[in-house]
Amino acid sequence: MKLKVSLLLSLMLITALSLIIAACGSPEEPEVRDISTDLSENEIINHAFKEDFPLQYNSYLKNLEPSGKVTSKFISDIEPNLPILFNNYGFMLEYNKTRGHTNAVEDVNNIKRINESSIGSCMTCKSTAVPLLIEEMGEDYWGASFREEVFPRTVALGEGHEVEELGEYGHISVGCSDCHNPQTMELRITRPSFVNAMERQGIDVSEASKNEMRSYVCAQCHVEYYFHPDNGKVTFPWDNGLKPEEMFEYKENQAIEMGFDYDWEHSISGAPMLKAQHPEFEISSYGPHGEAGVACADCHMPYERTDGRRKISSHHWGSPLINAEQSCRACHSDKTAEELKDRVYDIQRRHLDAMDETQEASVRAHYYVNRMITAGAPDEKIEEAQYYVRKGQWFWDIIAAENSDGFHNPQGGMDSMRMSSEASHQAIYIASNELTKLDQDLDELESQIEETVQSVYDEEDPYSKHEHATNDYFPNVLELDINYEDE
């Protein structure tokens, strides 16, 4: 499980890649029409828009595909180390591949990460009902009980409007009113956390251009965030900038000053950990396409002719490779769709290889620190190693949680992987030195890590894999009677 040379080679190759953006810009837009609907300004039911916008609605229905399929990320050919890396956190219980936006309310209700302690903030990017919930509940919305207050009220706001074609909760899942004014269909921002984060950077989103709005409506949710310690409010860590290192700096300084220390404590290393979310907006913003002024919608909502005459934006949100002819070749007409796909797959393969290596380094770092604790290493050295464990996993997770597999920002992704590896190996270095002083057998340690990791892999039940991440040799350090504070 040693860091492979290919990680460094990948960094060099990515630096030299000639990215396919030279011709990029917003493609020609369809003719703009003045729109006035008879809908209420508070309309949140997705199929209420069907009569006025049948082409867009039929496109939206494609987000239900493939129906009924939930795929765990814990399987061997995706990310089998996650039950270890997120041990003692909800993500160790269930972490699935993404499904269509129409499944959002159903999935957030059913996933094992949601429990009796979950708060209203967990609904924020799942339902069209959220703006009404915030209006009704005010600041109490964020910290309200998800199970007892927020979810029942969400369902009640959509009661009587269920339709079979959208499934159980598709009528109030992420949809039309999240991004459009129901009466004029103008793009709008409906989530206050985005407005607040932009204001702290001196940006007034009410003055945004249409092209900016075609990214901003996505950036309400496709971002990194944490829950404010005072009231659980969704908060974006952007005050220092949008790069992973700038967000990490924020969490190490401003967030701690406000009382947010960590998302959870790791049961293997005892480290105070940070969980990255889905920072597509941040990572793409300083990537090649973002710097070229390409909006999220240019690639993820390409213009298409659905009835042979009218040109609309696709409302089937997903990978641009679903329809590379319309999305990618709108700018890159000098390449075939297959050539463009091959370039994307090459970039993603390199990043997935790097992610595998940085994950393995993080896993080893956790177990090395666990051995420091049980062997009686000095508290200050344990805490130093725990800091690097925290840092190493953050710089891996911020790219792993970003849903482009490195394509949004090839160089930025590799930079983050490099920082992750450096930090994780620094933790291992500190631990190795202290364990050597304590006459610990490092070969035996490595052998125990291999056996423990394999036992996690071998467990067939994805919901039980995390139970094998600790054992007699690597106990849950949070249950040990050890003082971790400096005397």
GROMACS .gro file of C-alpha atoms in nm:
model
  487
    1MET     CA    1   0.000   0.000   0.000
    2LYS     CA    2   0.294   0.230  -0.055
    3LEU     CA    3   0.251   0.551  -0.253
    4LYS     CA    4   0.313   0.463  -0.616
    5VAL     CA    5   0.538   0.658  -0.847
    6SER     CA    6   0.242   0.692  -1.081
    7LEU     CA    7   0.094   0.966  -0.862
    8LEU     CA    8   0.390   1.191  -0.931
    9LEU     CA    9   0.389   1.093  -1.298
   10SER     CA   10   0.020   1.173  -1.318
   11LEU     CA   11   0.087   1.519  -1.175
   12MET     CA   12   0.351   1.584  -1.439
   13LEU     CA   13   0.134   1.454  -1.720
   14ILE     CA   14  -0.171   1.650  -1.609
   15THR     CA   15   0.041   1.965  -1.599
   16ALA     CA   16   0.136   1.905  -1.960
   17LEU     CA   17  -0.214   1.814  -2.080
   18SER     CA   18  -0.353   2.036  -2.348
   19LEU     CA   19  -0.707   2.078  -2.225
   20ILE     CA   20  -0.995   2.100  -2.465
   21ILE     CA   21  -1.122   2.448  -2.395
   22ALA     CA   22  -0.969   2.676  -2.656
   23ALA     CA   23  -1.297   2.729  -2.836
   24CYS     CA   24  -1.512   2.740  -2.525
   25GLY     CA   25  -1.766   3.000  -2.443
   26SER     CA   26  -2.139   2.999  -2.399
   27PRO     CA   27  -2.300   2.841  -2.706
   28GLU     CA   28  -2.556   3.035  -2.904
   29GLU     CA   29  -2.869   3.073  -2.695
   30PRO     CA   30  -3.223   3.012  -2.816
   31GLU     CA   31  -3.446   3.307  -2.878
   32VAL     CA   32  -3.545   3.474  -2.550
   33ARG     CA   33  -3.918   3.512  -2.491
   34ASP     CA   34  -4.096   3.726  -2.233
   35ILE     CA   35  -4.281   3.480  -2.012
   36SER     CA   36  -4.573   3.535  -1.780
   37THR     CA   37  -4.744   3.233  -1.623
   38ASP     CA   38  -5.057   3.199  -1.415
   39LEU     CA   39  -4.865   3.015  -1.145
   40SER     CA   40  -4.840   3.137  -0.788
   41GLU     CA   41  -4.514   3.300  -0.686
   42ASN     CA   42  -4.495   3.030  -0.417
   43GLU     CA   43  -4.553   2.735  -0.650
   44ILE     CA   44  -4.333   2.442  -0.547
   45ILE     CA   45  -4.499   2.146  -0.722
   46ASN     CA   46  -4.285   2.033  -1.012
   47HIS     CA   47  -4.558   1.904  -1.242
   48ALA     CA   48  -4.746   2.236  -1.206
   49PHE     CA   49  -4.503   2.360  -1.472
   50LYS     CA   50  -4.586   2.079  -1.713
   51GLU     CA   51  -4.867   2.250  -1.908
   52ASP     CA   52  -4.671   2.567  -1.984
   53PHE     CA   53  -4.337   2.396  -2.041
   54PRO     CA   54  -4.400   2.042  -2.169
   55LEU     CA   55  -4.066   2.006  -2.349
   56GLN     CA   56  -3.862   2.106  -2.046
   57TYR     CA   57  -4.081   1.890  -1.820
   58ASN     CA   58  -4.036   1.581  -2.037
   59SER     CA   59  -3.662   1.645  -2.028
   60TYR     CA   60  -3.680   1.676  -1.648
   61LEU     CA   61  -3.848   1.335  -1.623
   62LYS     CA   62  -3.528   1.175  -1.752
   63ASN     CA   63  -3.371   1.246  -1.413
   64LEU     CA   64  -3.569   0.949  -1.283
   65GLU     CA   65  -3.353   0.713  -1.487
   66PRO     CA   66  -3.233   0.457  -1.393
   67SER     CA   67  -3.530   0.406  -1.163
   68GLY     CA   68  -3.503   0.219  -0.836
   69LYS     CA   69  -3.127   0.171  -0.850
   70VAL     CA   70  -2.914   0.258  -0.546
   71THR     CA   71  -2.545   0.165  -0.569
   72SER     CA   72  -2.323   0.165  -0.262
   73LYS     CA   73  -1.979   0.321  -0.298
   74PHE     CA   74  -1.840   0.062  -0.056
   75ILE     CA   75  -1.801  -0.210  -0.318
   76SER     CA   76  -1.453  -0.316  -0.427
   77ASP     CA   77  -1.449  -0.146  -0.767
   78ILE     CA   78  -1.558   0.195  -0.633
   79GLU     CA   79  -1.432   0.306  -0.288
   80PRO     CA   80  -1.402   0.013  -0.044
   81ASN     CA   81  -1.196   0.214   0.207
   82LEU     CA   82  -1.480   0.451   0.298
   83PRO     CA   83  -1.610   0.250   0.599
   84ILE     CA   84  -1.260   0.293   0.745
   85LEU     CA   85  -1.201   0.653   0.648
   86PHE     CA   86  -1.539   0.770   0.784
   87ASN     CA   87  -1.544   0.549   1.091
   88ASN     CA   88  -1.760   0.688   1.372
   89TYR     CA   89  -1.945   0.915   1.126
   90GLY     CA   90  -2.272   0.867   0.940
   91PHE     CA   91  -2.095   0.814   0.609
   92MET     CA   92  -1.958   0.482   0.737
   93LEU     CA   93  -2.315   0.347   0.746
   94GLU     CA   94  -2.423   0.427   0.393
   95TYR     CA   95  -2.267   0.629   0.110
   96ASN     CA   96  -2.416   0.577  -0.235
   97LYS     CA   97  -2.347   0.685  -0.589
   98THR     CA   98  -2.552   0.983  -0.697
   99ARG     CA   99  -2.901   0.943  -0.838
  100GLY     CA  100  -3.118   1.191  -1.026
  101HIS     CA  101  -3.238   1.509  -0.857
  102THR     CA  102  -3.596   1.379  -0.872
  103ASN     CA  103  -3.500   1.117  -0.609
  104ALA     CA  104  -3.362   1.369  -0.360
  105VAL     CA  105  -3.640   1.371  -0.099
  106GLU     CA  106  -3.685   0.995  -0.116
  107ASP     CA  107  -3.312   0.931  -0.075
  108VAL     CA  108  -3.253   1.174   0.211
  109ASN     CA  109  -3.545   1.019   0.398
  110ASN     CA  110  -3.426   0.662   0.351
  111ILE     CA  111  -3.050   0.686   0.390
  112LYS     CA  112  -2.907   0.549   0.715
  113ARG     CA  113  -2.709   0.868   0.780
  114ILE     CA  114  -3.033   1.043   0.875
  115ASN     CA  115  -3.133   0.965   1.233
  116GLU     CA  116  -3.320   1.115   1.529
  117SER     CA  117  -3.041   1.370   1.582
  118SER     CA  118  -3.043   1.499   1.222
  119ILE     CA  119  -3.144   1.861   1.175
  120GLY     CA  120  -3.339   2.069   0.925
  121SER     CA  121  -3.025   2.173   0.739
  122CYS     CA  122  -3.011   1.820   0.598
  123MET     CA  123  -3.316   1.901   0.384
  124THR     CA  124  -3.180   2.227   0.246
  125CYS     CA  125  -3.078   2.108  -0.100
  126LYS     CA  126  -3.333   1.830  -0.138
  127SER     CA  127  -3.675   1.990  -0.183
  128THR     CA  128  -3.852   2.278  -0.356
  129ALA     CA  129  -4.036   2.326  -0.025
  130VAL     CA  130  -3.728   2.455   0.157
  131PRO     CA  131  -3.778   2.829   0.083
  132LEU     CA  132  -4.130   2.803   0.229
  133LEU     CA  133  -3.997   2.614   0.530
  134ILE     CA  134  -3.739   2.887   0.593
  135GLU     CA  135  -4.009   3.152   0.554
  136GLU     CA  136  -4.236   2.971   0.800
  137MET     CA  137  -3.979   2.870   1.059
  138GLY     CA  138  -3.722   3.146   1.024
  139GLU     CA  139  -3.382   3.076   1.176
  140ASP     CA  140  -3.532   2.786   1.372
  141TYR     CA  141  -3.548   2.585   1.049
  142TRP     CA  142  -3.176   2.502   1.045
  143GLY     CA  143  -3.156   2.329   1.381
  144ALA     CA  144  -3.508   2.185   1.387
  145SER     CA  145  -3.556   1.808   1.410
  146PHE     CA  146  -3.542   1.653   1.064
  147ARG     CA  147  -3.757   1.354   1.159
  148GLU     CA  148  -4.013   1.523   1.383
  149GLU     CA  149  -4.052   1.866   1.221
  150VAL     CA  150  -3.886   1.931   0.886
  151PHE     CA  151  -3.957   1.614   0.692
  152PRO     CA  152  -4.327   1.592   0.798
  153ARG     CA  153  -4.381   1.958   0.707
  154THR     CA  154  -4.206   1.910   0.371
  155VAL     CA  155  -4.440   1.623   0.287
  156ALA     CA  156  -4.741   1.822   0.405
  157LEU     CA  157  -4.658   2.112   0.174
  158GLY     CA  158  -4.680   1.875  -0.122
  159GLU     CA  159  -4.972   1.669   0.003
  160GLY     CA  160  -5.239   1.595  -0.255
  161HIS     CA  161  -5.009   1.667  -0.550
  162GLU     CA  162  -4.838   1.327  -0.579
  163VAL     CA  163  -4.821   1.183  -0.931
  164GLU     CA  164  -4.711   0.839  -1.036
  165GLU     CA  165  -4.477   0.961  -1.310
  166LEU     CA  166  -4.257   1.139  -1.051
  167GLY     CA  167  -4.253   0.866  -0.790
  168GLU     CA  168  -4.317   0.903  -0.418
  169TYR     CA  169  -4.167   1.248  -0.358
  170GLY     CA  170  -4.057   1.366  -0.702
  171HIS     CA  171  -4.326   1.633  -0.705
  172ILE     CA  172  -4.137   1.821  -0.429
  173SER     CA  173  -3.780   1.709  -0.498
  174VAL     CA  174  -3.521   1.942  -0.652
  175GLY     CA  175  -3.699   2.104  -0.943
  176CYS     CA  176  -3.836   2.403  -1.128
  177SER     CA  177  -3.893   2.659  -0.851
  178ASP     CA  178  -3.547   2.601  -0.700
  179CYS     CA  179  -3.395   2.789  -0.993
  180HIS     CA  180  -3.684   2.976  -1.160
  181ASN     CA  181  -3.934   3.242  -1.058
  182PRO     CA  182  -4.261   3.054  -1.122
  183GLN     CA  183  -4.430   3.360  -1.269
  184THR     CA  184  -4.158   3.490  -1.501
  185MET     CA  185  -3.926   3.187  -1.521
  186GLU     CA  186  -3.628   3.416  -1.465
  187LEU     CA  187  -3.335   3.248  -1.293
  188ARG     CA  188  -3.324   3.319  -0.921
  189ILE     CA  189  -3.144   3.226  -0.600
  190THR     CA  190  -3.362   3.053  -0.341
  191ARG     CA  191  -3.106   2.940  -0.081
  192PRO     CA  192  -2.981   3.212   0.159
  193SER     CA  193  -2.652   3.038   0.240
  194PHE     CA  194  -2.523   3.108  -0.110
  195VAL     CA  195  -2.627   3.474  -0.092
  196ASN     CA  196  -2.458   3.511   0.248
  197ALA     CA  197  -2.134   3.351   0.129
  198MET     CA  198  -2.118   3.575  -0.178
  199GLU     CA  199  -2.194   3.885   0.028
  200ARG     CA  200  -1.896   3.805   0.254
  201GLN     CA  201  -1.683   3.819  -0.061
  202GLY     CA  202  -1.835   4.153  -0.162
  203ILE     CA  203  -2.052   4.007  -0.440
  204ASP     CA  204  -2.417   4.109  -0.482
  205VAL     CA  205  -2.586   3.819  -0.662
  206SER     CA  206  -2.883   4.040  -0.753
  207GLU     CA  207  -2.652   4.211  -1.001
  208ALA     CA  208  -2.529   3.888  -1.160
  209SER     CA  209  -2.533   3.849  -1.537
  210LYS     CA  210  -2.744   3.578  -1.700
  211ASN     CA  211  -2.431   3.375  -1.772
  212GLU     CA  212  -2.326   3.399  -1.406
  213MET     CA  213  -2.674   3.294  -1.297
  214ARG     CA  214  -2.645   2.983  -1.513
  215SER     CA  215  -2.377   2.874  -1.265
  216TYR     CA  216  -2.506   3.043  -0.952
  217VAL     CA  217  -2.833   2.848  -0.946
  218CYS     CA  218  -2.625   2.528  -0.937
  219ALA     CA  219  -2.387   2.674  -0.679
  220GLN     CA  220  -2.668   2.701  -0.425
  221CYS     CA  221  -2.616   2.330  -0.358
  222HIS     CA  222  -2.318   2.186  -0.548
  223VAL     CA  223  -2.073   2.326  -0.294
  224GLU     CA  224  -1.876   2.252   0.022
  225TYR     CA  225  -2.051   2.353   0.345
  226TYR     CA  226  -2.070   2.289   0.716
  227PHE     CA  227  -2.331   2.347   0.986
  228HIS     CA  228  -2.275   2.661   1.192
  229PRO     CA  229  -2.215   2.565   1.557
  230ASP     CA  230  -2.464   2.821   1.692
  231ASN     CA  231  -2.778   2.715   1.508
  232GLY     CA  232  -2.687   2.444   1.254
  233LYS     CA  233  -2.721   2.685   0.961
  234VAL     CA  234  -2.570   2.576   0.631
  235THR     CA  235  -2.250   2.782   0.594
  236PHE     CA  236  -2.003   2.800   0.303
  237PRO     CA  237  -1.630   2.830   0.398
  238TRP     CA  238  -1.540   3.074   0.121
  239ASP     CA  239  -1.407   3.378   0.305
  240ASN     CA  240  -1.046   3.303   0.208
  241GLY     CA  241  -1.124   3.176  -0.142
  242LEU     CA  242  -1.260   2.870  -0.322
  243LYS     CA  243  -0.950   2.650  -0.347
  244PRO     CA  244  -0.921   2.345  -0.117
  245GLU     CA  245  -0.624   2.498   0.065
  246GLU     CA  246  -0.815   2.824   0.117
  247MET     CA  247  -1.119   2.644   0.254
  248PHE     CA  248  -0.894   2.437   0.480
  249GLU     CA  249  -0.734   2.757   0.609
  250TYR     CA  250  -1.080   2.893   0.684
  251LYS     CA  251  -1.174   2.582   0.880
  252GLU     CA  252  -0.848   2.595   1.074
  253ASN     CA  253  -0.901   2.960   1.169
  254GLN     CA  254  -1.231   3.146   1.121
  255ALA     CA  255  -1.450   2.839   1.172
  256ILE     CA  256  -1.268   2.741   1.491
  257GLU     CA  257  -1.298   3.097   1.619
  258MET     CA  258  -1.676   3.069   1.570
  259GLY     CA  259  -1.685   2.741   1.761
  260PHE     CA  260  -1.670   2.484   1.480
  261ASP     CA  261  -1.380   2.248   1.550
  262TYR     CA  262  -1.463   1.938   1.349
  263ASP     CA  263  -1.740   1.734   1.188
  264TRP     CA  264  -1.659   1.421   1.390
  265GLU     CA  265  -1.387   1.244   1.588
  266HIS     CA  266  -1.238   0.941   1.420
  267SER     CA  267  -1.264   0.620   1.621
  268ILE     CA  268  -0.939   0.472   1.481
  269SER     CA  269  -0.701   0.769   1.510
  270GLY     CA  270  -0.900   0.991   1.746
  271ALA     CA  271  -0.837   1.277   1.502
  272PRO     CA  272  -1.087   1.565   1.479
  273MET     CA  273  -1.200   1.526   1.119
  274LEU     CA  274  -1.349   1.741   0.843
  275LYS     CA  275  -1.600   1.600   0.593
  276ALA     CA  276  -1.597   1.749   0.245
  277GLN     CA  277  -1.928   1.766   0.062
  278HIS     CA  278  -1.970   1.814  -0.317
  279PRO     CA  279  -1.767   2.121  -0.420
  280GLU     CA  280  -1.832   2.120  -0.795
  281PHE     CA  281  -1.875   2.499  -0.806
  282GLU     CA  282  -1.555   2.575  -0.617
  283ILE     CA  283  -1.330   2.328  -0.798
  284SER     CA  284  -1.459   2.414  -1.145
  285SER     CA  285  -1.440   2.789  -1.079
  286TYR     CA  286  -1.061   2.793  -1.115
  287GLY     CA  287  -1.040   2.506  -1.362
  288PRO     CA  288  -0.993   2.555  -1.737
  289HIS     CA  289  -1.361   2.575  -1.825
  290GLY     CA  290  -1.446   2.799  -1.530
  291GLU     CA  291  -1.167   3.042  -1.610
  292ALA     CA  292  -1.285   3.048  -1.972
  293GLY     CA  293  -1.627   3.171  -1.860
  294VAL     CA  294  -1.810   2.847  -1.930
  295ALA     CA  295  -2.122   2.819  -1.713
  296CYS     CA  296  -2.238   2.497  -1.547
  297ALA     CA  297  -2.545   2.495  -1.772
  298ASP     CA  298  -2.335   2.514  -2.089
  299CYS     CA  299  -2.216   2.158  -2.032
  300HIS     CA  300  -2.478   2.008  -1.801
  301MET     CA  301  -2.786   2.161  -1.967
  302PRO     CA  302  -2.688   2.182  -2.335
  303TYR     CA  303  -2.929   2.328  -2.586
  304GLU     CA  304  -3.125   2.069  -2.778
  305ARG     CA  305  -3.412   2.048  -3.025
  306THR     CA  306  -3.669   1.814  -2.873
  307ASP     CA  307  -3.958   1.858  -3.114
  308GLY     CA  308  -3.761   1.920  -3.432
  309ARG     CA  309  -3.823   2.293  -3.415
  310ARG     CA  310  -3.783   2.456  -3.074
  311LYS     CA  311  -3.447   2.483  -2.905
  312ILE     CA  312  -3.447   2.440  -2.526
  313SER     CA  313  -3.198   2.379  -2.248
  314SER     CA  314  -3.188   2.015  -2.148
  315HIS     CA  315  -3.328   1.962  -1.800
  316HIS     CA  316  -3.177   1.614  -1.771
  317TRP     CA  317  -2.901   1.704  -1.526
  318GLY     CA  318  -2.605   1.471  -1.529
  319SER     CA  319  -2.279   1.400  -1.704
  320PRO     CA  320  -2.227   1.595  -2.029
  321LEU     CA  321  -2.103   1.266  -2.174
  322ILE     CA  322  -2.464   1.147  -2.182
  323ASN     CA  323  -2.495   1.364  -2.490
  324ALA     CA  324  -2.145   1.476  -2.589
  325GLU     CA  325  -2.266   1.576  -2.935
  326GLN     CA  326  -2.476   1.861  -2.792
  327SER     CA  327  -2.271   1.941  -2.480
  328CYS     CA  328  -1.904   1.904  -2.574
  329ARG     CA  329  -1.911   1.950  -2.952
  330ALA     CA  330  -2.107   2.275  -2.924
  331CYS     CA  331  -1.762   2.425  -2.860
  332HIS     CA  332  -1.522   2.152  -2.966
  333SER     CA  333  -1.651   2.085  -3.316
  334ASP     CA  334  -1.299   1.998  -3.438
  335LYS     CA  335  -1.315   1.671  -3.239
  336THR     CA  336  -1.553   1.379  -3.266
  337ALA     CA  337  -1.770   1.290  -2.970
  338GLU     CA  338  -1.568   0.974  -2.915
  339GLU     CA  339  -1.239   1.167  -2.916
  340LEU     CA  340  -1.375   1.406  -2.656
  341LYS     CA  341  -1.504   1.124  -2.439
  342ASP     CA  342  -1.167   0.949  -2.457
  343ARG     CA  343  -0.994   1.267  -2.335
  344VAL     CA  344  -1.235   1.296  -2.044
  345TYR     CA  345  -1.196   0.929  -1.950
  346ASP     CA  346  -0.816   0.962  -1.959
  347ILE     CA  347  -0.822   1.255  -1.717
  348GLN     CA  348  -1.067   1.077  -1.489
  349ARG     CA  349  -0.867   0.754  -1.490
  350ARG     CA  350  -0.555   0.937  -1.376
  351HIS     CA  351  -0.746   1.106  -1.095
  352LEU     CA  352  -0.916   0.788  -0.982
  353ASP     CA  353  -0.575   0.617  -0.964
  354ALA     CA  354  -0.444   0.907  -0.756
  355MET     CA  355  -0.750   0.896  -0.532
  356ASP     CA  356  -0.692   0.527  -0.466
  357GLU     CA  357  -0.334   0.598  -0.361
  358THR     CA  358  -0.422   0.892  -0.136
  359GLN     CA  359  -0.702   0.690   0.024
  360GLU     CA  360  -0.457   0.414   0.107
  361ALA     CA  361  -0.218   0.665   0.259
  362SER     CA  362  -0.498   0.808   0.475
  363VAL     CA  363  -0.599   0.460   0.590
  364ARG     CA  364  -0.243   0.380   0.695
  365ALA     CA  365  -0.212   0.713   0.874
  366HIS     CA  366  -0.521   0.643   1.086
  367TYR     CA  367  -0.389   0.305   1.193
  368TYR     CA  368  -0.038   0.433   1.263
  369VAL     CA  369  -0.181   0.696   1.497
  370ASN     CA  370  -0.401   0.434   1.659
  371ARG     CA  371  -0.086   0.239   1.743
  372MET     CA  372   0.078   0.555   1.880
  373ILE     CA  373  -0.211   0.593   2.122
  374THR     CA  374  -0.219   0.233   2.243
  375ALA     CA  375   0.160   0.217   2.271
  376GLY     CA  376   0.172   0.527   2.491
  377ALA     CA  377   0.337   0.787   2.267
  378PRO     CA  378   0.358   1.144   2.403
  379ASP     CA  379   0.031   1.340   2.381
  380GLU     CA  380   0.187   1.627   2.188
  381LYS     CA  381   0.319   1.390   1.921
  382ILE     CA  382  -0.018   1.217   1.894
  383GLU     CA  383  -0.190   1.551   1.844
  384GLU     CA  384   0.065   1.656   1.585
  385ALA     CA  385   0.009   1.334   1.390
  386GLN     CA  386  -0.369   1.372   1.423
  387TYR     CA  387  -0.348   1.717   1.264
  388TYR     CA  388  -0.178   1.571   0.958
  389VAL     CA  389  -0.433   1.287   0.943
  390ARG     CA  390  -0.709   1.550   0.942
  391LYS     CA  391  -0.532   1.753   0.674
  392GLY     CA  392  -0.447   1.454   0.456
  393GLN     CA  393  -0.801   1.321   0.448
  394TRP     CA  394  -0.947   1.665   0.378
  395PHE     CA  395  -0.738   1.719   0.066
  396TRP     CA  396  -0.831   1.373  -0.063
  397ASP     CA  397  -1.199   1.400   0.027
  398ILE     CA  398  -1.252   1.744  -0.127
  399ILE     CA  399  -1.166   1.592  -0.466
  400ALA     CA  400  -1.326   1.251  -0.408
  401ALA     CA  401  -1.655   1.417  -0.306
  402GLU     CA  402  -1.648   1.638  -0.616
  403ASN     CA  403  -1.849   1.458  -0.881
  404SER     CA  404  -1.636   1.507  -1.191
  405ASP     CA  405  -1.357   1.261  -1.099
  406GLY     CA  406  -1.104   1.537  -1.161
  407PHE     CA  407  -1.230   1.665  -1.495
  408HIS     CA  408  -1.358   2.001  -1.371
  409ASN     CA  409  -1.006   2.096  -1.271
  410PRO     CA  410  -0.733   1.845  -1.365
  411GLN     CA  411  -0.443   2.048  -1.228
  412GLY     CA  412  -0.626   2.157  -0.916
  413GLY     CA  413  -0.729   1.800  -0.846
  414MET     CA  414  -0.375   1.671  -0.870
  415ASP     CA  415  -0.247   1.958  -0.655
  416SER     CA  416  -0.494   1.857  -0.385
  417MET     CA  417  -0.392   1.491  -0.411
  418ARG     CA  418  -0.028   1.591  -0.368
  419MET     CA  419  -0.110   1.788  -0.053
  420SER     CA  420  -0.313   1.494   0.077
  421SER     CA  421  -0.028   1.248   0.027
  422GLU     CA  422   0.227   1.480   0.182
  423ALA     CA  423   0.013   1.529   0.494
  424SER     CA  424  -0.077   1.161   0.538
  425HIS     CA  425   0.284   1.055   0.499
  426GLN     CA  426   0.390   1.321   0.748
  427ALA     CA  427   0.151   1.163   0.999
  428ILE     CA  428   0.299   0.820   0.926
  429TYR     CA  429   0.653   0.961   0.960
  430ILE     CA  430   0.577   1.114   1.300
  431ALA     CA  431   0.414   0.793   1.416
  432SER     CA  432   0.697   0.574   1.288
  433ASN     CA  433   0.956   0.775   1.476
  434GLU     CA  434   0.764   0.755   1.803
  435LEU     CA  435   0.678   0.387   1.763
  436THR     CA  436   1.043   0.304   1.693
  437LYS     CA  437   1.138   0.477   2.018
  438LEU     CA  438   0.881   0.256   2.192
  439ASP     CA  439   1.028  -0.062   2.034
  440GLN     CA  440   0.712  -0.131   1.836
  441ASP     CA  441   0.738  -0.377   1.547
  442LEU     CA  442   0.649  -0.176   1.234
  443ASP     CA  443   0.644  -0.484   1.014
  444GLU     CA  444   0.381  -0.636   1.242
  445LEU     CA  445   0.190  -0.307   1.230
  446GLU     CA  446   0.184  -0.313   0.851
  447SER     CA  447   0.071  -0.676   0.854
  448GLN     CA  448  -0.212  -0.595   1.096
  449ILE     CA  449  -0.323  -0.305   0.877
  450GLU     CA  450  -0.338  -0.533   0.574
  451GLU     CA  451  -0.543  -0.793   0.762
  452THR     CA  452  -0.783  -0.538   0.905
  453VAL     CA  453  -0.843  -0.366   0.573
  454GLN     CA  454  -0.901  -0.702   0.405
  455SER     CA  455  -1.158  -0.797   0.667
  456VAL     CA  456  -1.351  -0.478   0.582
  457TYR     CA  457  -1.335  -0.564   0.212
  458ASP     CA  458  -1.446  -0.924   0.273
  459GLU     CA  459  -1.763  -0.831   0.463
  460GLU     CA  460  -2.048  -0.878   0.214
  461ASP     CA  461  -2.303  -0.665   0.398
  462PRO     CA  462  -2.222  -0.300   0.313
  463TYR     CA  463  -2.395  -0.182   0.630
  464SER     CA  464  -2.164  -0.393   0.847
  465LYS     CA  465  -1.827  -0.320   0.687
  466HIS     CA  466  -1.741  -0.045   0.936
  467GLU     CA  467  -1.764  -0.293   1.224
  468HIS     CA  468  -1.444  -0.462   1.102
  469ALA     CA  469  -1.237  -0.142   1.097
  470THR     CA  470  -1.147  -0.178   1.465
  471ASN     CA  471  -1.040  -0.490   1.655
  472ASP     CA  472  -0.824  -0.602   1.947
  473TYR     CA  473  -0.505  -0.477   1.783
  474PHE     CA  474  -0.666  -0.151   1.664
  475PRO     CA  475  -0.927  -0.067   1.929
  476ASN     CA  476  -1.176   0.218   1.911
  477VAL     CA  477  -0.963   0.482   2.082
  478LEU     CA  478  -1.265   0.693   2.173
  479GLU     CA  479  -1.369   0.415   2.410
  480LEU     CA  480  -1.028   0.391   2.581
  481ASP     CA  481  -0.965   0.559   2.916
  482ILE     CA  482  -0.680   0.777   2.788
  483ASN     CA  483  -0.625   1.149   2.838
  484TYR     CA  484  -0.541   1.308   2.500
  485GLU     CA  485  -0.497   1.662   2.630
  486ASP     CA  486  -0.162   1.818   2.709
  487GLU     CA  487  -0.093   1.815   3.082
   0.00000   0.00000   0.00000
